[in-house]
Amino acid sequence: MPETFDLTILPIYQRGGEILPDMPGLHVAHPPRGAARRRSSESLILHLSMVGNAPLSLKASQQILKKLSDVFYQTQGATTSALREVSETLNQYLHDRNLRGASQGMRGIGLLTQCVLRSEKLIIAQSGGSHIFIISPDQVKEMHDTDLSGPGLGAGRVPKVRYYQKNIDRNDLVLITPQPPSPWSETTLRNLYRMNMKSIYHRLVHRAEDDLNVLLLVPQEGAGKMKVLRPVFEEEQEGEVLSDELPQETGGPQQLASEDEHPIPQKAGERVPDSIDQERKSEPISRAESSQTMDSEQVAMEQPALSEGREKSPAGWVARVADLPLWSILGAMAKSVGNALQVVWNSALTLIGRMLPDEKYLDFPSWVLGLIAVMIPVMVITFGSVIYIRRGRNRLYHETYQEAKSLVQMAEKTQDPEEHYQTLTAALETIEQARGYRETEEVEDLLSQVRSELDTLNQIMRLEFEPLFSHGLGADVTISEIVVTAWNDLYMLNEEDGTVIWAQSNPDGYEIKDEF
């Protein structure tokens, strides 16, 4: 019977040299009532950190992580499929958010680490260039590969996810951080498993002058539960102490969002309404202030609030649409394209004029000039679109193929037969997506490998099919019975008219004997 572990979670969050009691971006969840069947025995840890000039507020971060945990527990199928669904949901949300803030240069990329605890098994999904350290008595293993985990969520439409699976032991420690501080070294981390919690805490923060965002997971024998420790600040004592008496069941930094907040979309493609702080709804926001901050989901790109009457009137809506910066951008683009076409046309006329003996040949009718003016932009747009689509498909193929390889590697390491089968099935679906973008020798080899293993598990034997007659027997022939002779000739009964067709066997296949 597999051993079951609890996880003690120690978050360390330091900003400006000060340790803060709560860590934004941390959410811990146990299976709720009504969770999908395979999720009912899995506990979830979400650790999200943002990079860029468009961070999430604490309130928005708590709300989003709570909704992402709902996505995880409502997703059927393999654990990797549920983790993938969470990554795609958050990626779509952040990508749409970045598009709304692009005009003001606002951009936020999410580094998401998902950890699933099931009995003694820890499954990790990594999106973005965060660092994960697996500390065992015999080694310190670092997981950091931006080629496999990608730049982060919100950077593109297709997220990258790197999966990792480990059977944890009571002497193992897991460290998660977006950026390890400079004082850390292998020597610093090697002997952490020998220390108690207070000593580990002081070792990690010692001489760390940079900002810290560290999550420590400590497995202990138990029943699959998780508890969060917090630093406790005493008014009469400088500094901070770690309380051994503050295990909190999914509390502290992972409190649930209030009911008045806007939900994150459950499906990819659904637009997310902006979340605005309730205390600031009645305050006018100036352009200077809105261009410097992004409170919750409010991207600094919107105009000052309009009066209620103007918002409800048709003239108000027309005025708001007319005030959008989109029109000035489109006008500038059209003007640039027109100037470029004018330069090209003048250059072409000059070149042709020098080549021809008489300039009167350039006196084209007006309808010819109009046709040329229409055809040139169409040709430029068509050529550019072909190049853009081809490059985009190549990128999608590469990302999807790498994800399929990660799933195959994860399936090879798992010991659970059902999880092994589900992961292979997810890998097969991902391979089919990659083949939709490009058909290459490497993806065909991977498809053959995964399909062969699934056929073995499903007890399927595939037979090669080859038609006997390249042109068929005719539309008026319905074969109801076939007799095979000892020398492999075929006698086929045509049900339509009761005649028998003779197909004589030869080294090249079968030949129909019309005179029979």
Short mmCIF file of C-alpha atoms in Angstrom, two decimals:
data_model
loop_
_atom_site.label_atom_id
_atom_site.label_comp_id
_atom_site.label_asym_id
_atom_site.label_seq_id
_atom_site.Cartn_x
_atom_site.Cartn_y
_atom_site.Cartn_z
CA MET A 1 0.00 0.00 0.00
CA PRO A 2 1.52 3.37 -0.95
CA GLU A 3 2.63 5.66 1.86
CA THR A 4 0.66 8.87 2.40
CA PHE A 5 2.26 12.22 3.23
CA ASP A 6 1.21 15.61 4.53
CA LEU A 7 2.89 18.76 3.24
CA THR A 8 3.98 21.58 5.53
CA ILE A 9 4.30 24.77 3.48
CA LEU A 10 6.57 27.64 4.51
CA PRO A 11 6.17 30.82 2.39
CA ILE A 12 8.91 33.46 2.68
CA TYR A 13 8.05 36.81 1.12
CA GLN A 14 10.46 39.73 1.49
CA ARG A 15 10.09 43.17 -0.09
CA GLY A 16 12.45 46.07 0.48
CA GLY A 17 14.34 44.17 3.17
CA GLU A 18 11.14 43.49 5.17
CA ILE A 19 9.59 40.06 5.67
CA LEU A 20 5.82 40.20 5.09
CA PRO A 21 3.40 37.80 6.83
CA ASP A 22 1.36 36.87 3.74
CA MET A 23 2.52 35.80 0.29
CA PRO A 24 0.44 37.06 -2.67
CA GLY A 25 0.21 34.49 -5.41
CA LEU A 26 -0.06 31.46 -3.09
CA HIS A 27 -3.18 29.31 -2.98
CA VAL A 28 -3.57 25.92 -1.28
CA ALA A 29 -6.70 23.83 -1.86
CA HIS A 30 -8.08 20.45 -0.82
CA PRO A 31 -10.64 18.57 -2.95
CA PRO A 32 -14.05 20.22 -2.58
CA ARG A 33 -17.38 18.45 -2.63
CA GLY A 34 -18.43 17.67 -6.18
CA ALA A 35 -14.86 17.47 -7.49
CA ALA A 36 -14.20 15.28 -10.55
CA ARG A 37 -13.63 11.62 -9.70
CA ARG A 38 -9.87 11.61 -10.26
CA ARG A 39 -9.47 14.95 -8.49
CA SER A 40 -11.09 13.76 -5.24
CA SER A 41 -7.78 12.42 -3.88
CA GLU A 42 -5.54 15.28 -5.03
CA SER A 43 -4.49 18.39 -3.10
CA LEU A 44 -3.36 21.43 -5.05
CA ILE A 45 -0.79 24.19 -4.55
CA LEU A 46 -0.70 27.17 -6.91
CA HIS A 47 2.24 29.59 -6.82
CA LEU A 48 1.97 32.58 -9.16
CA SER A 49 4.44 35.43 -9.50
CA MET A 50 4.22 38.26 -12.02
CA VAL A 51 7.05 39.92 -13.94
CA GLY A 52 6.72 43.10 -15.96
CA ASN A 53 5.17 46.48 -15.30
CA ALA A 54 1.57 45.25 -14.89
CA PRO A 55 1.38 43.22 -11.64
CA LEU A 56 -1.81 41.88 -10.12
CA SER A 57 -3.18 43.35 -6.93
CA LEU A 58 -3.49 41.11 -3.86
CA LYS A 59 -7.26 41.04 -4.19
CA ALA A 60 -7.17 40.13 -7.89
CA SER A 61 -4.48 37.50 -7.33
CA GLN A 62 -6.54 35.77 -4.61
CA GLN A 63 -9.64 35.83 -6.80
CA ILE A 64 -7.88 34.43 -9.87
CA LEU A 65 -6.12 31.62 -8.00
CA LYS A 66 -9.37 30.55 -6.34
CA LYS A 67 -11.06 30.32 -9.74
CA LEU A 68 -8.10 28.40 -11.19
CA SER A 69 -8.38 25.82 -8.42
CA ASP A 70 -12.07 25.43 -9.36
CA VAL A 71 -10.99 24.80 -12.96
CA PHE A 72 -8.57 22.11 -11.77
CA TYR A 73 -11.10 20.25 -9.62
CA GLN A 74 -13.82 20.40 -12.29
CA THR A 75 -11.63 18.97 -15.08
CA GLN A 76 -12.06 15.27 -15.82
CA GLY A 77 -9.33 12.90 -16.98
CA ALA A 78 -5.65 12.68 -16.17
CA THR A 79 -3.90 15.00 -13.75
CA THR A 80 -1.79 16.41 -16.58
CA SER A 81 -4.95 17.33 -18.48
CA ALA A 82 -6.29 19.26 -15.48
CA LEU A 83 -2.96 21.05 -15.00
CA ARG A 84 -2.89 21.91 -18.70
CA GLU A 85 -6.44 23.33 -18.47
CA VAL A 86 -5.38 25.60 -15.60
CA SER A 87 -2.38 26.89 -17.57
CA GLU A 88 -4.47 27.56 -20.68
CA THR A 89 -7.15 29.40 -18.69
CA LEU A 90 -4.65 31.70 -16.96
CA ASN A 91 -2.68 32.21 -20.19
CA GLN A 92 -5.80 33.31 -22.06
CA TYR A 93 -6.70 35.71 -19.25
CA LEU A 94 -3.23 37.32 -19.04
CA HIS A 95 -2.85 37.43 -22.84
CA ASP A 96 -6.14 39.34 -23.23
CA ARG A 97 -5.11 41.61 -20.35
CA ASN A 98 -1.79 42.40 -22.03
CA LEU A 99 -3.53 43.20 -25.31
CA ARG A 100 -5.74 45.72 -23.53
CA GLY A 101 -2.70 47.37 -21.96
CA ALA A 102 -0.46 47.29 -25.04
CA SER A 103 -1.25 50.88 -26.08
CA GLN A 104 0.18 52.13 -22.75
CA GLY A 105 3.14 49.75 -22.76
CA MET A 106 1.71 47.70 -19.85
CA ARG A 107 2.61 44.01 -19.82
CA GLY A 108 2.51 41.32 -17.15
CA ILE A 109 3.83 37.77 -17.57
CA GLY A 110 2.83 35.06 -15.10
CA LEU A 111 5.25 32.45 -13.77
CA LEU A 112 2.99 29.64 -12.55
CA THR A 113 4.04 26.53 -10.65
CA GLN A 114 1.36 23.93 -9.89
CA CYS A 115 1.97 21.13 -7.39
CA VAL A 116 -0.42 18.19 -6.93
CA LEU A 117 -0.06 15.87 -3.94
CA ARG A 118 -1.57 12.39 -4.24
CA SER A 119 -0.45 9.87 -1.59
CA GLU A 120 3.36 9.78 -1.90
CA LYS A 121 3.40 11.23 -5.43
CA LEU A 122 4.13 14.89 -6.20
CA ILE A 123 3.26 16.09 -9.73
CA ILE A 124 4.61 19.50 -10.76
CA ALA A 125 3.61 21.60 -13.77
CA GLN A 126 5.90 24.54 -14.53
CA SER A 127 5.04 27.45 -16.84
CA GLY A 128 7.72 30.13 -17.05
CA GLY A 129 11.34 30.40 -15.99
CA SER A 130 10.92 29.78 -12.25
CA HIS A 131 13.41 27.63 -10.31
CA ILE A 132 12.47 24.41 -8.50
CA PHE A 133 14.98 22.68 -6.23
CA ILE A 134 14.45 19.05 -5.17
CA ILE A 135 16.66 18.58 -2.10
CA SER A 136 17.39 14.96 -1.17
CA PRO A 137 20.01 13.49 1.18
CA ASP A 138 22.20 12.54 -1.80
CA GLN A 139 21.72 15.48 -4.18
CA VAL A 140 20.29 18.92 -4.92
CA LYS A 141 18.48 18.87 -8.27
CA GLU A 142 17.44 22.12 -9.94
CA MET A 143 14.60 22.25 -12.49
CA HIS A 144 14.97 25.32 -14.71
CA ASP A 145 14.61 25.06 -18.48
CA THR A 146 12.96 27.95 -20.32
CA ASP A 147 12.94 25.98 -23.58
CA LEU A 148 10.53 23.45 -22.05
CA SER A 149 8.61 25.65 -19.61
CA GLY A 150 8.46 28.72 -21.89
CA PRO A 151 8.78 32.44 -21.11
CA GLY A 152 5.63 32.49 -18.98
CA LEU A 153 1.86 32.83 -19.27
CA GLY A 154 0.42 35.76 -21.17
CA ALA A 155 3.34 36.02 -23.59
CA GLY A 156 1.56 34.17 -26.43
CA ARG A 157 -1.63 32.36 -27.30
CA VAL A 158 -0.25 28.85 -26.74
CA PRO A 159 1.28 28.25 -23.29
CA LYS A 160 4.19 25.94 -22.60
CA VAL A 161 3.97 23.51 -19.69
CA ARG A 162 6.77 21.35 -18.31
CA TYR A 163 5.70 18.36 -16.22
CA TYR A 164 7.70 16.66 -13.52
CA GLN A 165 6.74 13.77 -11.26
CA LYS A 166 8.46 12.44 -8.13
CA ASN A 167 7.70 9.94 -5.40
CA ILE A 168 8.55 12.03 -2.35
CA ASP A 169 10.22 10.82 0.82
CA ARG A 170 10.18 12.17 4.36
CA ASN A 171 13.74 13.47 3.87
CA ASP A 172 12.95 15.37 0.66
CA LEU A 173 12.43 19.13 0.45
CA VAL A 174 11.04 21.14 -2.45
CA LEU A 175 11.97 24.82 -2.95
CA ILE A 176 10.07 27.00 -5.47
CA THR A 177 11.18 30.54 -6.32
CA PRO A 178 10.98 32.82 -9.39
CA GLN A 179 14.58 33.92 -8.77
CA PRO A 180 16.95 32.39 -6.19
CA PRO A 181 18.90 34.98 -4.16
CA SER A 182 22.61 35.37 -4.82
CA PRO A 183 23.81 33.94 -1.44
CA TRP A 184 22.22 30.55 -2.22
CA SER A 185 24.54 27.79 -3.35
CA GLU A 186 24.51 24.00 -3.41
CA THR A 187 26.32 24.07 -0.06
CA THR A 188 23.60 26.32 1.37
CA LEU A 189 20.82 23.97 0.32
CA ARG A 190 22.48 20.58 0.70
CA ASN A 191 21.96 20.09 4.45
CA LEU A 192 18.54 21.72 4.80
CA TYR A 193 16.83 18.36 5.24
CA ARG A 194 18.75 17.85 8.51
CA MET A 195 17.46 21.10 10.08
CA ASN A 196 14.26 21.97 11.90
CA MET A 197 11.86 24.51 10.44
CA LYS A 198 13.27 27.56 12.26
CA SER A 199 16.82 26.75 11.20
CA ILE A 200 15.74 26.25 7.59
CA TYR A 201 13.95 29.59 7.67
CA HIS A 202 16.98 31.49 8.98
CA ARG A 203 19.32 29.69 6.55
CA LEU A 204 17.21 30.73 3.54
CA VAL A 205 16.86 34.41 4.53
CA HIS A 206 20.45 34.80 5.81
CA ARG A 207 22.31 37.54 3.91
CA ALA A 208 19.52 37.73 1.34
CA GLU A 209 19.39 41.44 0.54
CA ASP A 210 17.31 41.01 -2.60
CA ASP A 211 13.56 40.56 -2.65
CA LEU A 212 12.49 37.01 -1.76
CA ASN A 213 9.59 34.97 -3.06
CA VAL A 214 10.26 31.45 -1.82
CA LEU A 215 7.97 28.50 -1.19
CA LEU A 216 9.27 25.54 0.85
CA LEU A 217 7.42 22.20 0.83
CA VAL A 218 8.27 19.74 3.64
CA PRO A 219 6.70 16.24 3.42
CA GLN A 220 5.71 14.45 6.63
CA GLU A 221 3.84 11.26 7.33
CA GLY A 222 0.13 11.92 7.37
CA ALA A 223 -3.14 11.65 5.49
CA GLY A 224 -2.55 13.86 2.44
CA LYS A 225 -3.31 17.20 4.15
CA MET A 226 -1.45 20.49 3.77
CA LYS A 227 -0.78 23.24 6.32
CA VAL A 228 0.77 26.67 5.94
CA LEU A 229 3.23 28.25 8.40
CA ARG A 230 3.61 31.99 8.71
CA PRO A 231 6.23 34.28 10.24
CA VAL A 232 4.88 35.97 13.39
CA PHE A 233 5.85 39.56 14.21
CA GLU A 234 6.14 40.66 17.84
CA GLU A 235 5.71 44.33 18.71
CA GLU A 236 8.28 44.23 21.52
CA GLN A 237 10.96 42.40 19.51
CA GLU A 238 12.74 43.52 16.39
CA GLY A 239 12.75 41.11 13.48
CA GLU A 240 10.57 38.10 13.05
CA VAL A 241 10.22 34.64 14.52
CA LEU A 242 8.72 31.52 13.01
CA SER A 243 5.78 30.11 14.91
CA ASP A 244 5.65 26.35 15.26
CA GLU A 245 2.13 26.69 16.58
CA LEU A 246 0.61 28.34 13.55
CA PRO A 247 -0.24 25.57 11.13
CA GLN A 248 -3.15 26.95 9.13
CA GLU A 249 -5.38 24.78 7.04
CA THR A 250 -5.51 26.57 3.70
CA GLY A 251 -5.55 29.93 5.43
CA GLY A 252 -3.42 33.06 5.45
CA PRO A 253 -2.28 33.88 1.95
CA GLN A 254 -4.79 31.61 0.25
CA GLN A 255 -8.06 33.15 1.51
CA LEU A 256 -10.94 32.96 -0.90
CA ALA A 257 -12.04 35.97 -2.92
CA SER A 258 -15.20 37.85 -1.92
CA GLU A 259 -18.45 37.31 -3.74
CA ASP A 260 -18.55 40.78 -5.31
CA GLU A 261 -15.47 40.20 -7.44
CA HIS A 262 -15.66 39.43 -11.14
CA PRO A 263 -14.89 35.81 -12.01
CA ILE A 264 -12.07 34.67 -14.26
CA PRO A 265 -13.39 32.94 -17.42
CA GLN A 266 -13.73 29.17 -17.20
CA LYS A 267 -13.28 28.74 -20.96
CA ALA A 268 -10.56 29.98 -23.27
CA GLY A 269 -11.59 32.98 -25.34
CA GLU A 270 -14.12 34.40 -22.83
CA ARG A 271 -13.40 38.06 -22.01
CA VAL A 272 -12.65 38.96 -18.42
CA PRO A 273 -14.25 42.12 -17.01
CA ASP A 274 -11.82 44.46 -15.25
CA SER A 275 -11.79 44.26 -11.46
CA ILE A 276 -11.82 47.71 -9.78
CA ASP A 277 -11.13 48.39 -6.10
CA GLN A 278 -14.46 49.09 -4.34
CA GLU A 279 -12.96 51.91 -2.28
CA ARG A 280 -11.92 53.83 -5.42
CA LYS A 281 -15.03 53.40 -7.59
CA SER A 282 -16.37 56.86 -6.74
CA GLU A 283 -13.01 58.63 -7.17
CA PRO A 284 -12.16 60.12 -10.59
CA ILE A 285 -8.96 58.66 -12.02
CA SER A 286 -6.74 61.07 -13.90
CA ARG A 287 -4.79 60.11 -17.03
CA ALA A 288 -1.47 60.62 -15.27
CA GLU A 289 -2.49 58.37 -12.41
CA SER A 290 -4.00 55.69 -14.63
CA SER A 291 -0.87 55.55 -16.81
CA GLN A 292 1.35 54.76 -13.81
CA THR A 293 -0.62 52.08 -11.99
CA MET A 294 -2.70 49.05 -12.74
CA ASP A 295 -5.04 48.43 -9.80
CA SER A 296 -6.31 44.87 -9.94
CA GLU A 297 -7.34 44.20 -13.55
CA GLN A 298 -7.65 47.89 -14.60
CA VAL A 299 -5.12 48.29 -17.43
CA ALA A 300 -3.89 51.90 -17.71
CA MET A 301 -5.40 52.56 -21.09
CA GLU A 302 -8.95 53.78 -20.44
CA GLN A 303 -10.40 57.30 -20.53
CA PRO A 304 -11.70 59.07 -17.37
CA ALA A 305 -15.14 57.91 -16.27
CA LEU A 306 -18.07 59.41 -18.17
CA SER A 307 -21.21 60.76 -16.53
CA GLU A 308 -24.16 58.45 -16.18
CA GLY A 309 -26.30 60.37 -18.63
CA ARG A 310 -23.62 60.44 -21.30
CA GLU A 311 -23.00 56.69 -20.95
CA LYS A 312 -26.67 55.89 -21.48
CA SER A 313 -27.25 58.22 -24.45
CA PRO A 314 -26.41 57.17 -28.05
CA ALA A 315 -24.43 60.38 -28.50
CA GLY A 316 -22.33 59.45 -25.50
CA TRP A 317 -21.48 56.06 -26.94
CA VAL A 318 -20.61 57.67 -30.30
CA ALA A 319 -18.37 60.14 -28.52
CA ARG A 320 -16.63 57.36 -26.58
CA VAL A 321 -16.02 55.38 -29.76
CA ALA A 322 -14.74 58.49 -31.54
CA ASP A 323 -12.35 59.20 -28.66
CA LEU A 324 -10.71 55.78 -28.86
CA PRO A 325 -7.02 55.92 -29.85
CA LEU A 326 -7.69 53.13 -32.35
CA TRP A 327 -8.80 55.60 -35.04
CA SER A 328 -5.64 57.68 -34.83
CA ILE A 329 -3.54 54.52 -35.03
CA LEU A 330 -5.46 53.26 -38.09
CA GLY A 331 -5.20 56.69 -39.71
CA ALA A 332 -1.46 56.80 -39.18
CA MET A 333 -1.08 53.29 -40.59
CA ALA A 334 -3.17 54.13 -43.67
CA LYS A 335 -1.18 57.30 -44.24
CA SER A 336 2.13 55.40 -43.96
CA VAL A 337 0.94 52.73 -46.41
CA GLY A 338 -0.26 55.38 -48.85
CA ASN A 339 3.04 57.25 -48.72
CA ALA A 340 4.98 54.02 -49.24
CA LEU A 341 2.84 53.06 -52.27
CA GLN A 342 3.26 56.56 -53.70
CA VAL A 343 7.04 56.29 -53.42
CA VAL A 344 7.04 52.85 -55.05
CA TRP A 345 4.79 54.04 -57.86
CA ASN A 346 6.89 57.13 -58.59
CA SER A 347 10.08 55.06 -58.57
CA ALA A 348 8.54 52.53 -60.96
CA LEU A 349 7.42 55.28 -63.33
CA THR A 350 10.88 56.84 -63.30
CA LEU A 351 12.57 53.47 -63.98
CA ILE A 352 10.20 52.55 -66.80
CA GLY A 353 10.53 56.05 -68.25
CA ARG A 354 14.27 55.66 -68.51
CA MET A 355 13.97 52.23 -70.13
CA LEU A 356 11.42 53.16 -72.82
CA PRO A 357 12.29 55.37 -75.78
CA ASP A 358 9.22 57.55 -75.47
CA GLU A 359 7.35 58.56 -72.29
CA LYS A 360 4.02 58.57 -74.10
CA TYR A 361 3.82 54.80 -73.57
CA LEU A 362 3.39 55.49 -69.84
CA ASP A 363 0.18 57.39 -70.46
CA PHE A 364 -2.06 54.54 -69.15
CA PRO A 365 -5.83 54.82 -69.08
CA SER A 366 -7.35 55.71 -65.71
CA TRP A 367 -8.89 52.25 -65.28
CA VAL A 368 -5.43 50.63 -65.63
CA LEU A 369 -4.00 52.92 -62.98
CA GLY A 370 -6.92 52.12 -60.69
CA LEU A 371 -6.44 48.39 -61.20
CA ILE A 372 -2.72 48.68 -60.38
CA ALA A 373 -3.51 50.72 -57.25
CA VAL A 374 -5.83 47.94 -56.06
CA MET A 375 -3.70 44.96 -57.03
CA ILE A 376 -0.43 46.08 -55.43
CA PRO A 377 -1.82 46.33 -51.84
CA VAL A 378 -3.66 43.02 -52.29
CA MET A 379 -0.47 41.29 -53.42
CA VAL A 380 1.54 42.78 -50.54
CA ILE A 381 -1.07 41.76 -47.94
CA THR A 382 -1.40 38.26 -49.40
CA PHE A 383 2.35 37.70 -49.43
CA GLY A 384 2.73 39.02 -45.88
CA SER A 385 -0.14 36.87 -44.63
CA VAL A 386 1.37 33.71 -46.12
CA ILE A 387 4.72 34.40 -44.45
CA TYR A 388 3.07 35.22 -41.11
CA ILE A 389 0.85 32.13 -41.11
CA ARG A 390 3.73 29.85 -42.07
CA ARG A 391 5.97 31.16 -39.30
CA GLY A 392 3.12 30.96 -36.80
CA ARG A 393 2.35 27.34 -37.69
CA ASN A 394 6.02 26.41 -37.33
CA ARG A 395 6.12 27.93 -33.86
CA LEU A 396 2.90 26.21 -32.80
CA TYR A 397 4.24 22.92 -34.11
CA HIS A 398 7.48 23.24 -32.13
CA GLU A 399 5.69 24.13 -28.87
CA THR A 400 3.08 21.38 -29.21
CA TYR A 401 5.71 18.77 -30.14
CA GLN A 402 7.82 19.65 -27.08
CA GLU A 403 4.76 19.32 -24.85
CA ALA A 404 3.98 15.89 -26.35
CA LYS A 405 7.55 14.75 -25.64
CA SER A 406 7.21 15.92 -22.02
CA LEU A 407 4.00 13.93 -21.62
CA VAL A 408 5.62 10.80 -23.07
CA GLN A 409 8.57 11.14 -20.71
CA MET A 410 6.22 11.61 -17.78
CA ALA A 411 4.19 8.53 -18.77
CA GLU A 412 7.38 6.44 -18.82
CA LYS A 413 8.16 7.39 -15.21
CA THR A 414 4.73 6.87 -13.65
CA GLN A 415 3.99 3.61 -11.86
CA ASP A 416 0.21 3.93 -11.69
CA PRO A 417 -1.28 1.98 -14.65
CA GLU A 418 -4.33 4.22 -14.96
CA GLU A 419 -2.26 7.41 -14.77
CA HIS A 420 0.17 5.91 -17.30
CA TYR A 421 -2.67 5.21 -19.72
CA GLN A 422 -4.28 8.65 -19.26
CA THR A 423 -0.96 10.44 -19.79
CA LEU A 424 -0.28 8.46 -22.97
CA THR A 425 -3.76 9.33 -24.23
CA ALA A 426 -3.11 13.02 -23.58
CA ALA A 427 0.24 12.69 -25.38
CA LEU A 428 -1.48 11.11 -28.40
CA GLU A 429 -3.96 14.00 -28.59
CA THR A 430 -1.11 16.53 -28.39
CA ILE A 431 0.80 14.70 -31.14
CA GLU A 432 -2.26 14.87 -33.38
CA GLN A 433 -2.38 18.63 -32.81
CA ALA A 434 1.29 18.92 -33.77
CA ARG A 435 0.66 16.89 -36.96
CA GLY A 436 -2.09 19.36 -37.81
CA TYR A 437 0.52 22.12 -37.96
CA ARG A 438 3.30 20.15 -39.68
CA GLU A 439 3.97 16.54 -40.64
CA THR A 440 7.61 15.72 -39.98
CA GLU A 441 9.61 12.55 -39.48
CA GLU A 442 10.15 13.23 -35.77
CA VAL A 443 6.46 13.66 -35.00
CA GLU A 444 5.58 10.55 -37.03
CA ASP A 445 8.13 8.52 -35.05
CA LEU A 446 6.68 9.78 -31.77
CA LEU A 447 3.16 9.01 -32.98
CA SER A 448 4.18 5.46 -33.91
CA GLN A 449 5.77 4.95 -30.48
CA VAL A 450 2.78 6.19 -28.48
CA ARG A 451 0.20 4.44 -30.67
CA SER A 452 2.09 1.15 -30.44
CA GLU A 453 2.15 1.33 -26.63
CA LEU A 454 -1.54 2.23 -26.45
CA ASP A 455 -2.38 -0.64 -28.82
CA THR A 456 -0.55 -3.01 -26.50
CA LEU A 457 -2.50 -1.73 -23.49
CA ASN A 458 -5.80 -1.92 -25.41
CA GLN A 459 -4.91 -5.35 -26.90
CA ILE A 460 -5.33 -4.04 -30.43
CA MET A 461 -3.61 -5.66 -33.40
CA ARG A 462 -3.36 -3.44 -36.46
CA LEU A 463 -3.47 -5.10 -39.87
CA GLU A 464 -2.30 -3.59 -43.12
CA PHE A 465 -5.15 -2.98 -45.52
CA GLU A 466 -4.62 -3.12 -49.24
CA PRO A 467 -7.44 -3.08 -51.83
CA LEU A 468 -7.58 -6.14 -54.09
CA PHE A 469 -8.99 -4.25 -57.05
CA SER A 470 -7.74 -0.74 -57.70
CA HIS A 471 -10.80 0.25 -59.73
CA GLY A 472 -13.38 -1.72 -57.76
CA LEU A 473 -15.93 -4.18 -59.17
CA GLY A 474 -18.48 -1.64 -60.38
CA ALA A 475 -21.40 0.24 -58.88
CA ASP A 476 -23.89 -2.50 -59.85
CA VAL A 477 -22.01 -5.27 -58.01
CA THR A 478 -22.93 -6.33 -54.48
CA ILE A 479 -20.89 -9.26 -53.18
CA SER A 480 -22.86 -11.45 -50.80
CA GLU A 481 -20.55 -14.49 -50.58
CA ILE A 482 -16.90 -15.30 -51.33
CA VAL A 483 -15.31 -18.70 -51.82
CA VAL A 484 -11.52 -19.01 -51.64
CA THR A 485 -9.89 -21.96 -53.38
CA ALA A 486 -6.76 -23.79 -52.29
CA TRP A 487 -4.73 -21.85 -54.85
CA ASN A 488 -6.15 -18.50 -53.53
CA ASP A 489 -8.52 -17.81 -56.42
CA LEU A 490 -11.73 -15.99 -55.46
CA TYR A 491 -15.27 -16.83 -56.58
CA MET A 492 -17.61 -13.99 -55.61
CA LEU A 493 -21.42 -14.11 -55.80
CA ASN A 494 -23.01 -10.94 -57.16
CA GLU A 495 -26.27 -10.56 -55.27
CA GLU A 496 -27.70 -8.13 -57.83
CA ASP A 497 -28.03 -10.58 -60.74
CA GLY A 498 -26.94 -13.93 -59.25
CA THR A 499 -23.77 -14.20 -61.35
CA VAL A 500 -20.34 -15.35 -60.12
CA ILE A 501 -17.19 -13.30 -60.63
CA TRP A 502 -13.87 -15.11 -60.86
CA ALA A 503 -10.74 -13.34 -59.60
CA GLN A 504 -7.62 -15.30 -60.52
CA SER A 505 -4.63 -15.05 -58.18
CA ASN A 506 -1.25 -14.07 -59.64
CA PRO A 507 2.03 -12.67 -58.27
CA ASP A 508 0.82 -9.10 -58.86
CA GLY A 509 -2.51 -9.55 -57.07
CA TYR A 510 -5.83 -10.59 -58.60
CA GLU A 511 -7.14 -10.41 -62.14
CA ILE A 512 -10.84 -10.48 -63.06
CA LYS A 513 -11.66 -13.06 -65.71
CA ASP A 514 -14.39 -11.43 -67.78
CA GLU A 515 -14.94 -14.53 -69.96
CA PHE A 516 -15.92 -16.66 -66.96
#
